[in-house]
CSV table of N, CA and C in Angstrom, one decimal:
chain,number,residue,atom,x,y,z
V,7,UNK,N,-10.0,-15.5,0.8
V,7,UNK,CA,-9.1,-14.8,-0.1
V,7,UNK,C,-7.7,-15.0,0.4
V,8,UNK,N,-6.8,-15.3,-0.5
V,8,UNK,CA,-5.4,-15.5,-0.1
V,8,UNK,C,-4.7,-14.2,0.1
V,9,UNK,N,-3.6,-14.3,0.9
V,9,UNK,CA,-2.8,-13.1,1.1
V,9,UNK,C,-2.0,-12.8,-0.2
V,10,UNK,N,-2.0,-11.6,-0.7
V,10,UNK,CA,-1.3,-11.3,-1.9
V,10,UNK,C,-0.2,-10.3,-1.7
V,11,UNK,N,-0.2,-9.7,-0.5
V,11,UNK,CA,0.9,-8.6,-0.2
V,11,UNK,C,2.3,-9.2,-0.2
V,12,UNK,N,3.2,-8.5,-0.7
V,12,UNK,CA,4.6,-8.9,-0.6
V,12,UNK,C,5.2,-8.3,0.6
V,13,UNK,N,6.2,-8.9,1.2
V,13,UNK,CA,7.0,-8.3,2.3
V,13,UNK,C,8.2,-7.7,1.8
V,14,UNK,N,8.4,-6.4,2.1
V,14,UNK,CA,9.6,-5.6,1.7
V,14,UNK,C,10.7,-5.9,2.7
V,15,UNK,N,11.8,-6.5,2.2
V,15,UNK,CA,12.9,-6.9,3.1
V,15,UNK,C,13.9,-5.8,3.2
V,16,UNK,N,14.1,-5.1,2.1
V,16,UNK,CA,15.1,-4.0,2.1
V,16,UNK,C,14.9,-3.1,1.0
V,17,UNK,N,15.4,-1.9,1.1
V,17,UNK,CA,15.3,-0.9,0.0
V,17,UNK,C,16.6,-0.1,-0.1
V,18,UNK,N,17.0,0.3,-1.3
V,18,UNK,CA,18.1,1.2,-1.4
V,18,UNK,C,17.8,2.1,-2.6
V,19,UNK,N,18.4,3.3,-2.5
V,19,UNK,CA,18.1,4.3,-3.6
V,19,UNK,C,19.3,4.3,-4.6
V,20,UNK,N,18.9,4.3,-5.8
V,20,UNK,CA,19.9,4.5,-6.9
V,20,UNK,C,20.0,5.9,-7.4
V,21,UNK,N,18.8,6.6,-7.4
V,21,UNK,CA,18.7,8.0,-7.7
V,21,UNK,C,17.8,8.7,-6.8
V,22,UNK,N,18.2,9.9,-6.2
V,22,UNK,CA,17.3,10.6,-5.3
V,22,UNK,C,17.4,12.1,-5.7
V,23,UNK,N,16.5,12.5,-6.5
V,23,UNK,CA,16.5,13.9,-7.0
V,23,UNK,C,15.2,14.6,-6.7
V,24,UNK,N,15.1,15.9,-7.0
V,24,UNK,CA,13.9,16.7,-6.7
V,24,UNK,C,12.6,16.2,-7.3
V,25,UNK,N,12.7,15.8,-8.6
V,25,UNK,CA,11.5,15.5,-9.4
V,25,UNK,C,11.3,14.0,-9.5
V,26,UNK,N,12.3,13.1,-9.2
V,26,UNK,CA,12.1,11.7,-9.3
V,26,UNK,C,13.1,11.0,-8.5
V,27,UNK,N,12.7,9.8,-8.0
V,27,UNK,CA,13.6,9.0,-7.2
V,27,UNK,C,13.5,7.6,-7.7
V,28,UNK,N,14.6,6.9,-7.8
V,28,UNK,CA,14.5,5.5,-8.2
V,28,UNK,C,15.0,4.6,-7.1
V,29,UNK,N,14.2,3.7,-6.6
V,29,UNK,CA,14.4,2.8,-5.5
V,29,UNK,C,14.4,1.4,-6.0
V,30,UNK,N,15.3,0.6,-5.4
V,30,UNK,CA,15.2,-0.9,-5.7
V,30,UNK,C,14.9,-1.6,-4.4
V,31,UNK,N,13.9,-2.4,-4.4
V,31,UNK,CA,13.5,-3.2,-3.2
V,31,UNK,C,13.8,-4.6,-3.4
V,32,UNK,N,14.1,-5.3,-2.3
V,32,UNK,CA,14.2,-6.7,-2.2
V,32,UNK,C,12.9,-7.2,-1.5
V,33,UNK,N,12.1,-8.1,-2.1
V,33,UNK,CA,10.8,-8.5,-1.6
V,33,UNK,C,10.7,-10.0,-1.5
V,34,UNK,N,9.8,-10.4,-0.6
V,34,UNK,CA,9.4,-11.8,-0.5
V,34,UNK,C,7.9,-11.9,-0.9
V,35,UNK,N,7.6,-12.8,-1.9
V,35,UNK,CA,6.2,-13.0,-2.2
V,35,UNK,C,5.6,-14.0,-1.2
V,36,UNK,N,4.2,-14.0,-1.2
V,36,UNK,CA,3.5,-14.9,-0.2
V,36,UNK,C,4.0,-16.4,-0.3
V,37,UNK,N,4.4,-16.8,-1.5
V,37,UNK,CA,4.8,-18.2,-1.7
V,37,UNK,C,6.3,-18.4,-1.3
V,38,UNK,N,6.9,-17.3,-0.8
V,38,UNK,CA,8.3,-17.4,-0.4
V,38,UNK,C,9.3,-17.0,-1.5
V,39,UNK,N,8.9,-16.8,-2.7
V,39,UNK,CA,9.8,-16.4,-3.8
V,39,UNK,C,10.5,-15.1,-3.4
V,40,UNK,N,11.8,-15.0,-3.6
V,40,UNK,CA,12.5,-13.7,-3.4
V,40,UNK,C,12.6,-13.0,-4.7
V,41,UNK,N,12.4,-11.7,-4.6
V,41,UNK,CA,12.6,-10.8,-5.7
V,41,UNK,C,13.7,-9.8,-5.3
V,42,UNK,N,14.9,-9.9,-5.9
V,42,UNK,CA,16.0,-9.1,-5.4
V,42,UNK,C,16.0,-7.7,-5.9
V,43,UNK,N,15.3,-7.5,-7.1
V,43,UNK,CA,15.5,-6.2,-7.7
V,43,UNK,C,14.2,-5.7,-8.3
V,44,UNK,N,13.3,-5.2,-7.4
V,44,UNK,CA,12.1,-4.6,-7.9
V,44,UNK,C,12.2,-3.1,-7.9
V,45,UNK,N,12.1,-2.5,-9.1
V,45,UNK,CA,12.4,-1.1,-9.2
V,45,UNK,C,11.1,-0.3,-9.0
V,46,UNK,N,11.2,0.8,-8.2
V,46,UNK,CA,10.1,1.7,-8.0
V,46,UNK,C,10.5,3.1,-8.2
V,47,UNK,N,9.7,3.8,-9.0
V,47,UNK,CA,9.9,5.3,-9.2
V,47,UNK,C,9.1,6.0,-8.2
V,48,UNK,N,9.7,6.9,-7.5
V,48,UNK,CA,9.0,7.8,-6.5
V,48,UNK,C,8.9,9.2,-7.1
V,49,UNK,N,7.7,9.7,-7.2
V,49,UNK,CA,7.5,11.1,-7.6
V,49,UNK,C,6.7,11.7,-6.5
V,50,UNK,N,6.6,13.1,-6.5
V,50,UNK,CA,5.7,13.7,-5.6
V,50,UNK,C,4.2,13.4,-6.1
V,51,UNK,N,3.3,13.5,-5.2
V,51,UNK,CA,1.9,13.4,-5.6
V,51,UNK,C,1.5,14.6,-6.4
V,52,UNK,N,0.5,14.3,-7.3
V,52,UNK,CA,0.1,15.3,-8.3
V,52,UNK,C,-1.4,15.7,-8.1
V,53,UNK,N,-1.8,16.8,-8.6
V,53,UNK,CA,-3.2,17.2,-8.7
V,53,UNK,C,-3.5,17.6,-10.1
V,54,UNK,N,-4.8,17.4,-10.5
V,54,UNK,CA,-5.3,17.9,-11.8
V,54,UNK,C,-6.7,18.3,-11.6
V,55,UNK,N,-7.3,19.1,-12.5
V,55,UNK,CA,-8.6,19.7,-12.3
V,55,UNK,C,-9.4,19.8,-13.6
V,56,UNK,N,-10.6,19.4,-13.5
V,56,UNK,CA,-11.6,19.8,-14.6
V,56,UNK,C,-12.1,21.2,-14.0
V,57,UNK,N,-11.7,22.2,-14.7
V,57,UNK,CA,-12.0,23.6,-14.2
V,57,UNK,C,-13.0,24.3,-15.2
V,58,UNK,N,-14.1,24.6,-14.6
V,58,UNK,CA,-15.2,25.2,-15.4
V,58,UNK,C,-15.4,26.7,-15.0
V,59,UNK,N,-15.4,27.5,-16.0
V,59,UNK,CA,-15.6,29.0,-15.8
V,59,UNK,C,-17.0,29.3,-15.5
V,60,UNK,N,-17.2,30.6,-15.1
V,60,UNK,CA,-18.6,31.0,-14.8
V,60,UNK,C,-19.4,31.1,-16.1
V,61,UNK,N,-18.8,31.0,-17.3
V,61,UNK,CA,-19.5,31.0,-18.6
V,61,UNK,C,-19.6,29.6,-19.1
V,62,UNK,N,-19.4,28.6,-18.2
V,62,UNK,CA,-19.6,27.2,-18.5
V,62,UNK,C,-18.6,26.7,-19.6
V,63,UNK,N,-17.4,27.2,-19.6
V,63,UNK,CA,-16.3,26.7,-20.5
V,63,UNK,C,-15.3,26.0,-19.6
V,64,UNK,N,-14.7,24.9,-20.2
V,64,UNK,CA,-13.7,24.1,-19.5
V,64,UNK,C,-12.4,24.6,-19.9
V,65,UNK,N,-11.5,24.9,-18.9
V,65,UNK,CA,-10.2,25.4,-19.2
V,65,UNK,C,-9.2,24.2,-19.4
V,66,UNK,N,-8.5,24.3,-20.5
V,66,UNK,CA,-7.5,23.3,-20.9
V,66,UNK,C,-6.2,24.1,-21.1
V,67,UNK,N,-5.1,23.4,-21.0
V,67,UNK,CA,-3.8,24.0,-21.3
V,67,UNK,C,-3.0,23.2,-22.3
V,68,UNK,N,-2.1,23.8,-23.0
V,68,UNK,CA,-1.2,23.2,-24.0
V,68,UNK,C,0.2,23.5,-23.5
V,69,UNK,N,1.0,22.5,-23.4
V,69,UNK,CA,2.4,22.7,-23.1
V,69,UNK,C,3.3,21.6,-23.6
V,70,UNK,N,4.5,21.9,-23.8
V,70,UNK,CA,5.5,20.9,-24.3
V,70,UNK,C,5.8,19.9,-23.2
V,71,UNK,N,5.8,18.6,-23.5
V,71,UNK,CA,6.1,17.6,-22.6
V,71,UNK,C,7.3,16.8,-23.1
V,72,UNK,N,8.5,17.0,-22.5
V,72,UNK,CA,9.7,16.6,-23.1
V,72,UNK,C,9.8,15.1,-23.3
V,73,UNK,N,9.4,14.3,-22.3
V,73,UNK,CA,9.5,12.8,-22.4
V,73,UNK,C,8.7,12.3,-23.6
V,74,UNK,N,7.6,12.9,-23.9
V,74,UNK,CA,6.8,12.6,-25.1
V,74,UNK,C,7.3,13.3,-26.4
V,75,UNK,N,8.1,14.4,-26.2
V,75,UNK,CA,8.6,15.2,-27.3
V,75,UNK,C,7.4,15.8,-28.1
V,76,UNK,N,6.4,16.2,-27.4
V,76,UNK,CA,5.2,16.8,-28.1
V,76,UNK,C,4.6,17.9,-27.2
V,77,UNK,N,3.9,18.8,-27.9
V,77,UNK,CA,3.0,19.7,-27.2
V,77,UNK,C,1.7,18.9,-26.9
V,78,UNK,N,1.3,18.9,-25.7
V,78,UNK,CA,0.2,18.1,-25.2
V,78,UNK,C,-0.9,19.0,-24.7
V,79,UNK,N,-2.1,18.6,-25.1
V,79,UNK,CA,-3.4,19.2,-24.6
V,79,UNK,C,-3.8,18.5,-23.4
V,80,UNK,N,-4.0,19.2,-22.3
V,80,UNK,CA,-4.4,18.6,-21.0
V,80,UNK,C,-5.1,19.5,-20.1
V,81,UNK,N,-5.6,19.0,-19.0
V,81,UNK,CA,-6.2,19.8,-17.9
V,81,UNK,C,-5.1,20.4,-17.1
V,82,UNK,N,-5.4,21.5,-16.4
V,82,UNK,CA,-4.3,22.1,-15.5
V,82,UNK,C,-4.0,21.2,-14.3
V,83,UNK,N,-2.8,21.4,-13.8
V,83,UNK,CA,-2.4,20.6,-12.6
V,83,UNK,C,-1.0,20.7,-12.4
V,84,UNK,N,-0.5,19.9,-11.4
V,84,UNK,CA,0.9,19.9,-11.1
V,84,UNK,C,1.3,19.1,-9.9
V,85,UNK,N,2.5,19.4,-9.4
V,85,UNK,CA,2.9,18.7,-8.1
V,85,UNK,C,2.4,19.3,-6.9
V,86,UNK,N,2.2,18.5,-5.9
V,86,UNK,CA,1.8,19.0,-4.6
V,86,UNK,C,3.1,19.3,-3.9
V,87,UNK,N,3.3,20.6,-3.4
V,87,UNK,CA,4.5,21.0,-2.7
V,87,UNK,C,4.6,20.4,-1.3
V,88,UNK,N,5.8,20.3,-0.8
V,88,UNK,CA,5.9,19.8,0.6
V,88,UNK,C,5.1,20.7,1.6
V,89,UNK,N,4.3,20.1,2.5
V,89,UNK,CA,3.5,20.8,3.4
V,89,UNK,C,2.2,21.3,2.9
V,90,UNK,N,1.9,21.1,1.6
V,90,UNK,CA,0.6,21.5,1.0
V,90,UNK,C,-0.4,20.4,1.0
V,91,UNK,N,-1.7,20.7,1.2
V,91,UNK,CA,-2.7,19.7,1.0
V,91,UNK,C,-3.0,19.7,-0.5
V,92,UNK,N,-3.6,18.6,-1.0
V,92,UNK,CA,-4.0,18.5,-2.4
V,92,UNK,C,-4.9,19.7,-2.8
V,93,UNK,N,-5.9,20.1,-1.9
V,93,UNK,CA,-6.8,21.2,-2.2
V,93,UNK,C,-6.0,22.5,-2.4
V,94,UNK,N,-5.0,22.8,-1.5
V,94,UNK,CA,-4.2,24.0,-1.6
V,94,UNK,C,-3.4,23.9,-2.9
V,95,UNK,N,-2.9,22.8,-3.3
V,95,UNK,CA,-2.1,22.6,-4.5
V,95,UNK,C,-2.9,22.9,-5.7
V,96,UNK,N,-4.1,22.3,-5.8
V,96,UNK,CA,-4.9,22.5,-7.0
V,96,UNK,C,-5.3,24.0,-7.2
V,97,UNK,N,-5.7,24.6,-6.1
V,97,UNK,CA,-6.0,26.1,-6.2
V,97,UNK,C,-4.8,26.9,-6.7
V,98,UNK,N,-3.6,26.6,-6.1
V,98,UNK,CA,-2.4,27.3,-6.5
V,98,UNK,C,-2.0,27.0,-7.9
V,99,UNK,N,-2.1,25.7,-8.4
V,99,UNK,CA,-1.7,25.4,-9.7
V,99,UNK,C,-2.6,26.1,-10.7
V,100,UNK,N,-3.9,26.1,-10.5
V,100,UNK,CA,-4.9,26.7,-11.4
V,100,UNK,C,-4.6,28.2,-11.5
V,101,UNK,N,-4.4,28.9,-10.4
V,101,UNK,CA,-4.1,30.3,-10.4
V,101,UNK,C,-2.8,30.6,-11.1
V,102,UNK,N,-1.7,29.8,-10.9
V,102,UNK,CA,-0.4,30.0,-11.5
V,102,UNK,C,-0.5,29.8,-13.0
V,103,UNK,N,-1.1,28.6,-13.4
V,103,UNK,CA,-1.1,28.2,-14.8
V,103,UNK,C,-2.1,29.0,-15.7
V,104,UNK,N,-3.3,29.4,-15.1
V,104,UNK,CA,-4.4,29.9,-15.9
V,104,UNK,C,-4.8,31.3,-15.5
V,105,UNK,N,-4.5,31.7,-14.3
V,105,UNK,CA,-4.9,33.0,-13.8
V,105,UNK,C,-6.3,33.0,-13.2
V,106,UNK,N,-6.9,31.8,-13.1
V,106,UNK,CA,-8.3,31.7,-12.7
V,106,UNK,C,-8.4,31.3,-11.2
V,107,UNK,N,-9.4,31.8,-10.5
V,107,UNK,CA,-9.8,31.4,-9.2
V,107,UNK,C,-11.2,30.9,-9.3
V,108,UNK,N,-11.6,30.0,-8.4
V,108,UNK,CA,-12.9,29.3,-8.6
V,108,UNK,C,-13.7,29.4,-7.3
V,109,UNK,N,-15.1,29.4,-7.5
V,109,UNK,CA,-16.0,29.4,-6.4
V,109,UNK,C,-16.1,28.1,-5.6
V,110,UNK,N,-16.2,27.0,-6.3
V,110,UNK,CA,-16.4,25.7,-5.7
V,110,UNK,C,-15.3,24.7,-6.1
V,111,UNK,N,-15.0,23.8,-5.2
V,111,UNK,CA,-14.0,22.8,-5.4
V,111,UNK,C,-14.6,21.5,-4.9
V,112,UNK,N,-14.6,20.5,-5.7
V,112,UNK,CA,-15.2,19.2,-5.3
V,112,UNK,C,-14.1,18.1,-5.6
V,113,UNK,N,-13.7,17.4,-4.5
V,113,UNK,CA,-12.7,16.3,-4.8
V,113,UNK,C,-13.4,15.2,-5.6
V,114,UNK,N,-12.7,14.6,-6.5
V,114,UNK,CA,-13.2,13.5,-7.4
V,114,UNK,C,-12.5,12.2,-7.1
V,115,UNK,N,-11.6,12.2,-6.1
V,115,UNK,CA,-10.8,11.0,-5.8
V,115,UNK,C,-9.4,11.1,-6.3
V,116,UNK,N,-8.7,9.9,-6.2
V,116,UNK,CA,-7.3,9.9,-6.7
V,116,UNK,C,-7.1,8.5,-7.4
V,117,UNK,N,-6.1,8.5,-8.2
V,117,UNK,CA,-5.7,7.3,-8.9
V,117,UNK,C,-4.1,7.2,-8.9
V,118,UNK,N,-3.6,6.0,-9.1
V,118,UNK,CA,-2.2,5.8,-9.3
V,118,UNK,C,-2.0,5.9,-10.8
V,119,UNK,N,-0.8,6.5,-11.2
V,119,UNK,CA,-0.4,6.6,-12.6
V,119,UNK,C,-0.1,5.2,-13.1
V,120,UNK,N,0.7,4.4,-12.4
V,120,UNK,CA,1.0,3.1,-12.7
V,120,UNK,C,1.5,2.4,-11.5
V,121,UNK,N,0.7,1.7,-10.7
V,121,UNK,CA,1.1,1.2,-9.4
V,121,UNK,C,2.1,0.0,-9.4
V,122,UNK,N,2.4,-0.4,-10.6
V,122,UNK,CA,3.4,-1.5,-10.7
V,122,UNK,C,4.8,-0.9,-10.7
V,123,UNK,N,4.9,0.4,-11.0
V,123,UNK,CA,6.3,1.0,-11.1
V,123,UNK,C,6.4,2.3,-10.3
V,124,UNK,N,5.3,2.9,-9.9
V,124,UNK,CA,5.4,4.2,-9.2
V,124,UNK,C,4.4,4.2,-8.1
V,125,UNK,N,4.7,5.0,-7.1
V,125,UNK,CA,4.0,5.0,-5.8
V,125,UNK,C,3.1,6.3,-5.7
V,126,UNK,N,3.2,7.3,-6.5
V,126,UNK,CA,2.5,8.5,-6.3
V,126,UNK,C,1.1,8.4,-6.8
V,127,UNK,N,0.3,9.4,-6.2
V,127,UNK,CA,-1.1,9.5,-6.5
V,127,UNK,C,-1.4,10.8,-7.3
V,128,UNK,N,-2.4,10.7,-8.1
V,128,UNK,CA,-2.9,12.0,-8.7
V,128,UNK,C,-4.3,12.2,-8.1
V,129,UNK,N,-4.5,13.4,-7.5
V,129,UNK,CA,-5.8,13.8,-6.9
V,129,UNK,C,-6.5,14.7,-7.9
V,130,UNK,N,-7.7,14.3,-8.2
V,130,UNK,CA,-8.5,15.1,-9.2
V,130,UNK,C,-9.6,15.9,-8.6
V,131,UNK,N,-9.9,17.0,-9.1
V,131,UNK,CA,-10.9,17.9,-8.6
V,131,UNK,C,-11.7,18.5,-9.7
V,132,UNK,N,-13.0,18.8,-9.3
V,132,UNK,CA,-13.9,19.5,-10.2
V,132,UNK,C,-14.0,20.9,-9.6
V,133,UNK,N,-13.6,21.9,-10.3
V,133,UNK,CA,-13.8,23.3,-9.9
V,133,UNK,C,-14.7,24.0,-10.8
V,134,UNK,N,-15.6,24.8,-10.2
V,134,UNK,CA,-16.6,25.5,-11.0
V,134,UNK,C,-16.7,27.0,-10.6
V,135,UNK,N,-17.3,27.8,-11.4
V,135,UNK,CA,-17.5,29.2,-11.1
V,135,UNK,C,-16.2,30.0,-11.3
V,136,UNK,N,-15.3,29.6,-12.3
V,136,UNK,CA,-14.0,30.2,-12.4
V,136,UNK,C,-14.1,31.6,-13.0
V,137,UNK,N,-13.3,32.5,-12.4
V,137,UNK,CA,-13.1,33.9,-12.9
V,137,UNK,C,-11.6,34.2,-13.1
V,138,UNK,N,-11.3,34.9,-14.2
V,138,UNK,CA,-9.9,35.3,-14.4
V,138,UNK,C,-9.6,36.4,-13.4
V,139,UNK,N,-8.6,36.2,-12.5
V,139,UNK,CA,-8.3,37.2,-11.5
V,139,UNK,C,-6.9,37.8,-11.6
V,140,UNK,N,-6.1,37.1,-12.4
V,140,UNK,CA,-4.7,37.6,-12.6
V,140,UNK,C,-4.1,37.0,-13.9
V,141,UNK,N,-3.0,37.5,-14.2
V,141,UNK,CA,-2.3,36.9,-15.4
V,141,UNK,C,-1.6,35.6,-14.9
V,142,UNK,N,-1.1,34.8,-15.8
V,142,UNK,CA,-0.4,33.6,-15.4
V,142,UNK,C,0.9,33.9,-14.6
V,143,UNK,N,1.3,33.1,-13.7
V,143,UNK,CA,2.5,33.2,-13.0
V,143,UNK,C,3.3,31.9,-13.1
V,144,UNK,N,4.0,31.7,-14.2
V,144,UNK,CA,4.6,30.5,-14.5
V,144,UNK,C,6.0,30.4,-13.9
V,145,UNK,N,6.5,29.2,-13.6
V,145,UNK,CA,7.9,29.1,-13.2
V,145,UNK,C,8.8,29.1,-14.4
V,146,UNK,N,10.1,29.1,-14.2
V,146,UNK,CA,11.0,29.2,-15.3
V,146,UNK,C,11.0,28.0,-16.3
V,147,UNK,N,10.4,26.9,-15.9
V,147,UNK,CA,10.4,25.7,-16.8
V,147,UNK,C,9.0,25.6,-17.5
V,148,UNK,N,8.2,26.5,-17.4
V,148,UNK,CA,6.8,26.4,-18.0
V,148,UNK,C,6.6,27.4,-19.1
V,149,UNK,N,6.0,27.0,-20.2
V,149,UNK,CA,5.4,27.8,-21.2
V,149,UNK,C,4.0,27.2,-21.5
V,150,UNK,N,3.0,27.9,-21.1
V,150,UNK,CA,1.6,27.3,-21.1
V,150,UNK,C,0.7,28.2,-21.9
V,151,UNK,N,-0.1,27.6,-22.8
V,151,UNK,CA,-1.1,28.2,-23.5
V,151,UNK,C,-2.5,27.8,-22.9
V,152,UNK,N,-3.3,28.7,-22.6
V,152,UNK,CA,-4.6,28.5,-22.0
V,152,UNK,C,-5.7,28.5,-23.0
V,153,UNK,N,-6.6,27.5,-23.0
V,153,UNK,CA,-7.7,27.4,-24.0
V,153,UNK,C,-9.0,27.2,-23.2
V,154,UNK,N,-10.1,27.6,-23.7
V,154,UNK,CA,-11.4,27.4,-23.1
V,154,UNK,C,-12.2,26.7,-24.2
V,155,UNK,N,-12.9,25.6,-23.8
V,155,UNK,CA,-13.7,24.8,-24.7
V,155,UNK,C,-15.1,24.6,-24.0
V,156,UNK,N,-16.1,24.3,-24.9
V,156,UNK,CA,-17.4,23.9,-24.3
V,156,UNK,C,-17.3,22.5,-23.8
V,157,UNK,N,-18.2,22.0,-23.0
V,157,UNK,CA,-18.3,20.6,-22.6
V,157,UNK,C,-18.4,19.7,-23.8
V,158,UNK,N,-19.2,20.0,-24.8
V,158,UNK,CA,-19.3,19.2,-26.0
V,158,UNK,C,-18.0,19.1,-26.7
V,159,UNK,N,-17.3,20.2,-26.8
V,159,UNK,CA,-15.9,20.2,-27.5
V,159,UNK,C,-15.0,19.3,-26.7
V,160,UNK,N,-15.1,19.4,-25.4
V,160,UNK,CA,-14.2,18.6,-24.5
V,160,UNK,C,-14.4,17.1,-24.8
V,161,UNK,N,-15.7,16.7,-24.9
V,161,UNK,CA,-16.0,15.3,-25.2
V,161,UNK,C,-15.4,14.9,-26.5
V,162,UNK,N,-15.6,15.8,-27.5
V,162,UNK,CA,-15.0,15.4,-28.8
V,162,UNK,C,-13.5,15.3,-28.8
V,163,UNK,N,-12.8,16.2,-28.0
V,163,UNK,CA,-11.4,16.1,-27.9
V,163,UNK,C,-10.9,14.8,-27.3
V,164,UNK,N,-11.7,14.3,-26.3
V,164,UNK,CA,-11.3,13.0,-25.7
V,164,UNK,C,-11.6,11.9,-26.6
V,165,UNK,N,-12.8,11.9,-27.3
V,165,UNK,CA,-13.2,10.8,-28.2
V,165,UNK,C,-12.2,10.7,-29.4
V,166,UNK,N,-11.6,11.8,-29.8
V,166,UNK,CA,-10.7,11.8,-30.9
V,166,UNK,C,-9.3,11.8,-30.5
V,167,UNK,N,-9.0,11.4,-29.3
V,167,UNK,CA,-7.7,11.2,-28.8
V,167,UNK,C,-6.8,12.4,-28.9
V,168,UNK,N,-7.4,13.6,-28.7
V,168,UNK,CA,-6.6,14.8,-28.7
V,168,UNK,C,-6.1,15.2,-27.3
V,169,UNK,N,-6.5,14.5,-26.3
V,169,UNK,CA,-6.0,14.6,-24.9
V,169,UNK,C,-5.4,13.3,-24.6
V,170,UNK,N,-4.1,13.1,-24.8
V,170,UNK,CA,-3.5,11.8,-24.7
V,170,UNK,C,-3.0,11.4,-23.3
V,171,UNK,N,-3.2,12.2,-22.3
V,171,UNK,CA,-2.7,12.0,-21.0
V,171,UNK,C,-3.8,11.2,-20.2
V,172,UNK,N,-3.5,9.9,-19.9
V,172,UNK,CA,-4.5,9.0,-19.3
V,172,UNK,C,-5.0,9.5,-18.0
V,173,UNK,N,-4.2,10.1,-17.1
V,173,UNK,CA,-4.7,10.6,-15.8
V,173,UNK,C,-5.6,11.8,-16.0
V,174,UNK,N,-5.4,12.5,-17.1
V,174,UNK,CA,-6.3,13.7,-17.3
V,174,UNK,C,-7.6,13.2,-17.9
V,175,UNK,N,-7.6,12.2,-18.8
V,175,UNK,CA,-8.8,11.7,-19.3
V,175,UNK,C,-9.7,11.1,-18.2
V,176,UNK,N,-9.1,10.4,-17.3
V,176,UNK,CA,-9.8,9.9,-16.1
V,176,UNK,C,-10.5,11.0,-15.4
V,177,UNK,N,-9.8,12.1,-15.1
V,177,UNK,CA,-10.4,13.3,-14.5
V,177,UNK,C,-11.5,13.9,-15.3
V,178,UNK,N,-11.3,14.0,-16.6
V,178,UNK,CA,-12.4,14.5,-17.5
V,178,UNK,C,-13.6,13.6,-17.4
V,179,UNK,N,-13.5,12.3,-17.5
V,179,UNK,CA,-14.6,11.4,-17.4
V,179,UNK,C,-15.4,11.7,-16.1
V,180,UNK,N,-14.6,11.7,-14.9
V,180,UNK,CA,-15.3,11.9,-13.6
V,180,UNK,C,-16.0,13.3,-13.6
V,181,UNK,N,-15.3,14.3,-14.1
V,181,UNK,CA,-15.9,15.6,-14.1
V,181,UNK,C,-17.2,15.7,-14.9
V,182,UNK,N,-17.2,15.1,-16.1
V,182,UNK,CA,-18.4,15.1,-17.0
V,182,UNK,C,-19.5,14.3,-16.4
V,183,UNK,N,-19.2,13.2,-15.7
V,183,UNK,CA,-20.2,12.5,-15.0
V,183,UNK,C,-20.8,13.3,-13.9
V,184,UNK,N,-20.0,14.0,-13.1
V,184,UNK,CA,-20.5,14.8,-12.0
V,184,UNK,C,-21.3,16.0,-12.4
V,185,UNK,N,-20.9,16.5,-13.6
V,185,UNK,CA,-21.7,17.6,-14.2
V,185,UNK,C,-23.0,17.2,-14.9
V,186,UNK,N,-23.2,15.9,-15.0
V,186,UNK,CA,-24.4,15.3,-15.6
V,186,UNK,C,-24.3,15.5,-17.1
V,187,UNK,N,-23.1,15.4,-17.7
V,187,UNK,CA,-23.0,15.7,-19.1
V,187,UNK,C,-22.6,14.5,-20.0
V,188,UNK,N,-22.7,13.3,-19.3
V,188,UNK,CA,-22.5,12.1,-20.1
V,188,UNK,C,-23.8,11.3,-20.2
V,189,UNK,N,-24.1,10.8,-21.4
V,189,UNK,CA,-25.3,10.0,-21.6
V,189,UNK,C,-24.9,8.6,-21.7
């Protein structure tokens, strides 16, 4: 197998903000070709969850996503805060966004959103045995509607393109497989 990795010769930041950073790298390809301006978006790592209540309902959320200029149906999740593990982050996000706490948490792996332009990972979890233990505790930039659907309704939502967020559909697929609900 040939060497495919590029050598990063230098990096500089064009934008460095709380929610996103834009970096430009100068790289050398294995054949010696120089790339002077490879742009990389840096975001914090994210978590998301297929969250199942004790009544075997899956929790979904609806919220406005400004880049898409739409209200989007998705699974709960969010950014991993500095110093937090992905497991801590997913528990915190679920409690804040939905008011639910869960008996079990199973890691389902991680994926890149788009490894050609961004470096962050999304860690996905299957949580089961959820119970409502508090009201939502949203930050000032969130307005979230919580919904509960059956696993069959969830499959229909995915098949009918009602959950348009690719990272969330990946988590749903993994969750349904782990729950033994895909034929």
